[in-house]
Amino acid sequence: MSDAPIDFTVIGGFLGSGKTSLVNRLLAAAGNTRFAVLVNDFGALNIDETLIRHQDGRIMQLANGCICCSLAGGLVDTMVELMRYRDAIDHILIEASGVSYPSRIMDFARIDPDLRPGLTLVLIDAANLQNHSTDIRLAETITAQMESADLFVLTKTDIASADMAAWTRDWVATHAPDAPIIESRPDDASLVALITDPPPAPDPTSAGTHHHHLADHTDLIGALHAHFASRAMTATKPVDEDAFTAFANRYSKHLLRGKGTLHFHRRSAIWQQAGRLVHLEDADLDIDTASQIVMISVDDLSEAAAALQAMGFQDVANVPVR
Amino acid sequence: MSEITVFSARDVITMNASRPHATHVAVRDGRILGAGSLEDMHQWGPFTLNDDFADKTLVPGFVEGHAHAMEGGIWDFPYIGFEDRWDPSGRRWEGAQSLEAAIAALTAAEARLDDAETPLFAWGFDPIYFGEARMNAAQLDTVSTTRPIIVLHSNGHLLNVNSRLMDMAGITADTNVYGVLKDDSGKPTGELMEMAAKYMAYRQTGNPFFGGIKTPSLLRYAESAVNCGVTTATDLFASFNEESLAAYAEASKTPGYALRLMPALNTIEQSIDEGIALAKRALQDNNDRLHHRLCKVMTDGSIQGFTARLKWPGYHNGKPNGLWNLDPNTLGELVLGYHKAGLHLHIHTNGDEASELMLDAVEAAQLAYPRPDHRHTLQHCQMADASQFRRMAKLGVCVNLFANHIYYWGDQHAAITMGPDRANRMDAAGTAQREGVPYAIHSDAPVTPMAPLFTAWCAVNRQTRTGIVLGPEERISAEDALYAITLGAAYTLHMDHLVGSIEPGKFADFAVLEDSPLEVDPEAIRDIGVWGTISGGTPHKAATRTG
């Protein structure tokens, strides 16, 4: 039985914003990550039948180790059912219905120690947000959804007129001034790279035994940089815990992801940050291990890097570490 | 030729306009040959006269257009609601009229469990009547510290749990998640709301109320129906998985099954195409006692839970508007798909914005695929205004109003959710009548007890629990109320050619009453005794009430 918590990601957004395309791409690119995706409609996933190993009503097992679950029975009972298979799952991905509130869904990961809160992505259909947000039946729901996103992805900007796309960007920025916005296809590899935990750098001393392929890894990092900046840093001397915690909180809105192993003066810890949630948990690390972290953001990371340099960190050449 | 039985009665109220009253009714092969005088009965040849009900009133068997078969199975768990209730076997579950009484009832239920760790579930708890007092974990800890306890509130939105459950779930003062309520000192009180907190509770115990229906529940559901004079009832939100479908078929074929059962497919459990295929395949199972064809759509939430979708000016206390169950466009596609497929939709709409959305959807579906006599029915439809009733009439839409709400939550609606003005028009049977909308009234059992005479009493008197008359203009006559729980409800289910009145050719389904609902004081309709039912010509006596 694995004690490592299961990553938990929420993909929100209205009908037609591209959630299903993103889920499909993630399932195809899962690699060694065993995703459990919870979706409203199996049919829309368009999964090659030859890849379905087993289907039983609301649950479908795929040959690559992933699981698809129908949310028809409701999120509460579906999650209760799913967590009976927790040892077979690395990462849970919820495709939130267009009228649900993603933050209420992320609460599942905030309350259950077996889950680790990850990112809340909200996809916005740039061609239709104006219609939706001015529809009295939808306006409140859309506005409420704006409150909980860590990242907005404007999709269909190729279909939307330039004016419409600009209007959409302004509207999102007005309603969610803190959250970053990117324009992207919903199934862009950079989103896959952001959601999928980038694999660790290959350790040259154990080459051949590592189960990740260098090519995959390089591809993922390359894909990530299409939309995001990342920075890997290391510190050989113990880090001041208070200073680091202050840093993590200060940059919590700025960093989409942050993670790493930290060597403080009195303890070692694993840092996990997704969206605005800062998470530091005790770790049992070798006393000589250097602190190693990686950060991902939409924006330039030089200011954050400067803050870390003041704490004794220095850049590692573009290599993220676990 | 099969034998003829003639039942005599003090009065037979037929709901057949061409012969409204009779003293005798003749039955052969489970169907009605005719109603009339004793002399009239001889025209059919020799018969056996059954005088068992000579001093009683026979009316058409009641039709409950909106209830759930869970009413049969939920009694496996202790009931701790405010008012007395009787389970299908007739056992009285005493109402818990104070927090102390609720705890005492739980303590008694706890004593009936064998080992020390089995979870204890209870349902029906309704602290809305206790003022500021709330149940907390410390109180539940006096019931048990070794087994997890989960108490479901009657509104369906809240749970109370004990410390044992919170320990298992890791819920502490450090848990900062919306829905975990805390006291002034920051400790969790054991009251949980919203999905995440409920998930954490059920993750420890499993959710015994989840999953498809099973045959024993359906058998007990029929017992519950007999007790209140119901001979046709829906199970209006059903999973059509293999197990459930087999259970419906099995129960309906059980000798002596006293109910005509109408499950309604939950349309959101599968894609539209799959749902339509499932609903059509289920038609093959139909028999005299099982009538598949209904499909259920959930549009919004509940008014007392502040999740119903309201038009301007929204909730009286300023709470934000409620929640759509699905994207409004998807809801429209559901209506269109099932309408086109020739299926019969029963559409949950509590708030007036939800009703409006679904009227728009039916209108669009009718324009695209005109279907005379579709009888799609808005269920609950508690907030509709007169303009919406006029649209229903034009569109051929029926309505099934939640009349019991007026008694159980009418005071809260007037004070908190709707305010006095809009509360007056809740469950507006009078408007439905005036605007010519075919309507029924219902209990939504087990949310409120299944008892059509009580439901009729609610629609006739519109009295809240505190005795206020809510919207006197929306009251209907006893005759209209009796129609609403018989032929009116049968019409909304497309069953009025088979049940709902005492007419030649229809199933011999009667409610056997101690008094006539048309003769007693309107305020006494709810007190009329129910001897039981006659279903397909066979008498079924109601369970003797005990306890």
mmCIF file of C-alpha atoms in Angstrom, chain A residues 14-15 40-41 43 58 70 72-81 83-84 86 97-99 101 104-105 107-108 110-115 132 135-141, chain B residues 169 171 175-178 180 194-200 202-203 206-207 210 239 266 268-271 309 320-330 333 353 356-357 360:
data_model
loop_
_atom_site.group_PDB
_atom_site.id
_atom_site.type_symbol
_atom_site.label_atom_id
_atom_site.label_comp_id
_atom_site.label_asym_id
_atom_site.label_seq_id
_atom_site.Cartn_x
_atom_site.Cartn_y
_atom_site.Cartn_z
ATOM 1 C CA PHE A 14 -18.356 25.762 -19.643
ATOM 2 C CA LEU A 15 -19.703 23.393 -22.220
ATOM 3 C CA ASN A 40 -19.791 13.415 -16.969
ATOM 4 C CA ASP A 41 -19.985 11.443 -20.182
ATOM 5 C CA GLY A 43 -19.005 8.608 -24.676
ATOM 6 C CA ARG A 58 -19.648 3.556 -14.384
ATOM 7 C CA SER A 70 -18.653 8.426 -14.827
ATOM 8 C CA ALA A 72 -23.473 10.079 -13.055
ATOM 9 C CA GLY A 73 -23.816 8.813 -9.506
ATOM 10 C CA GLY A 74 -22.739 12.173 -8.128
ATOM 11 C CA LEU A 75 -19.288 13.332 -7.136
ATOM 12 C CA VAL A 76 -19.547 12.293 -3.467
ATOM 13 C CA ASP A 77 -20.433 8.672 -4.058
ATOM 14 C CA THR A 78 -18.198 8.337 -7.109
ATOM 15 C CA MET A 79 -15.215 9.553 -5.080
ATOM 16 C CA VAL A 80 -16.072 7.209 -2.182
ATOM 17 C CA GLU A 81 -16.169 4.341 -4.663
ATOM 18 C CA MET A 83 -10.939 5.703 -3.296
ATOM 19 C CA ARG A 84 -11.430 2.008 -2.683
ATOM 20 C CA ARG A 86 -6.469 4.259 -4.159
ATOM 21 C CA SER A 97 -19.482 20.190 -15.076
ATOM 22 C CA GLY A 98 -19.944 23.648 -16.524
ATOM 23 C CA VAL A 99 -22.264 24.634 -13.706
ATOM 24 C CA TYR A 101 -17.952 25.384 -8.551
ATOM 25 C CA ARG A 104 -16.004 23.134 -3.825
ATOM 26 C CA ILE A 105 -14.494 20.233 -5.735
ATOM 27 C CA ASP A 107 -12.210 20.944 -1.142
ATOM 28 C CA PHE A 108 -12.143 17.145 -1.512
ATOM 29 C CA ARG A 110 -8.184 19.889 1.131
ATOM 30 C CA ILE A 111 -10.107 17.648 3.527
ATOM 31 C CA ASP A 112 -8.739 14.225 2.601
ATOM 32 C CA PRO A 113 -5.077 13.664 3.554
ATOM 33 C CA ASP A 114 -4.933 10.878 0.964
ATOM 34 C CA LEU A 115 -5.307 13.544 -1.711
ATOM 35 C CA HIS A 132 -22.712 33.010 -21.595
ATOM 36 C CA ASP A 135 -27.184 35.111 -20.072
ATOM 37 C CA ILE A 136 -29.039 35.740 -16.836
ATOM 38 C CA ARG A 137 -29.356 31.997 -16.292
ATOM 39 C CA LEU A 138 -25.588 31.554 -16.353
ATOM 40 C CA ALA A 139 -24.062 34.860 -15.294
ATOM 41 C CA GLU A 140 -23.850 34.156 -11.546
ATOM 42 C CA THR A 141 -22.440 30.699 -12.079
ATOM 43 C CA ALA B 169 -11.867 11.088 8.984
ATOM 44 C CA ILE B 171 -11.481 16.170 10.971
ATOM 45 C CA THR B 175 -9.483 21.293 9.181
ATOM 46 C CA ASN B 176 -10.197 24.458 7.275
ATOM 47 C CA VAL B 177 -12.615 23.344 4.609
ATOM 48 C CA TYR B 178 -15.876 24.971 3.680
ATOM 49 C CA VAL B 180 -17.028 21.734 8.264
ATOM 50 C CA GLU B 194 -21.334 20.412 1.135
ATOM 51 C CA MET B 195 -19.840 17.659 -0.941
ATOM 52 C CA ALA B 196 -16.301 17.433 0.387
ATOM 53 C CA ALA B 197 -17.276 17.048 4.039
ATOM 54 C CA LYS B 198 -19.951 14.491 3.210
ATOM 55 C CA TYR B 199 -17.471 12.592 1.076
ATOM 56 C CA MET B 200 -15.084 12.414 4.013
ATOM 57 C CA TYR B 202 -19.078 8.459 3.789
ATOM 58 C CA ARG B 203 -15.530 7.435 2.940
ATOM 59 C CA GLY B 206 -19.830 3.799 2.884
ATOM 60 C CA ASN B 207 -23.127 5.362 1.875
ATOM 61 C CA PHE B 210 -26.463 4.855 -2.557
ATOM 62 C CA SER B 239 -30.961 3.930 -11.907
ATOM 63 C CA ASN B 266 -32.632 9.074 -14.285
ATOM 64 C CA ILE B 268 -28.326 12.111 -16.411
ATOM 65 C CA GLU B 269 -26.773 8.758 -15.586
ATOM 66 C CA GLN B 270 -25.849 8.061 -19.191
ATOM 67 C CA SER B 271 -25.625 9.781 -22.537
ATOM 68 C CA ARG B 309 -33.019 28.524 -9.335
ATOM 69 C CA PRO B 320 -27.314 33.830 -3.876
ATOM 70 C CA ASN B 321 -29.274 32.065 -6.566
ATOM 71 C CA GLY B 322 -29.278 28.272 -6.572
ATOM 72 C CA LEU B 323 -27.598 25.654 -8.701
ATOM 73 C CA TRP B 324 -28.379 24.131 -12.053
ATOM 74 C CA ASN B 325 -28.041 20.407 -11.951
ATOM 75 C CA LEU B 326 -26.561 20.500 -15.448
ATOM 76 C CA ASP B 327 -25.653 23.176 -17.932
ATOM 77 C CA PRO B 328 -28.947 24.730 -19.140
ATOM 78 C CA ASN B 329 -28.094 23.932 -22.758
ATOM 79 C CA THR B 330 -27.502 20.293 -21.880
ATOM 80 C CA GLU B 333 -30.796 18.812 -25.285
ATOM 81 C CA GLU B 353 -36.324 30.176 -13.258
ATOM 82 C CA GLU B 356 -39.132 28.786 -17.192
ATOM 83 C CA LEU B 357 -36.042 27.106 -18.631
ATOM 84 C CA ASP B 360 -38.609 27.007 -23.081
#
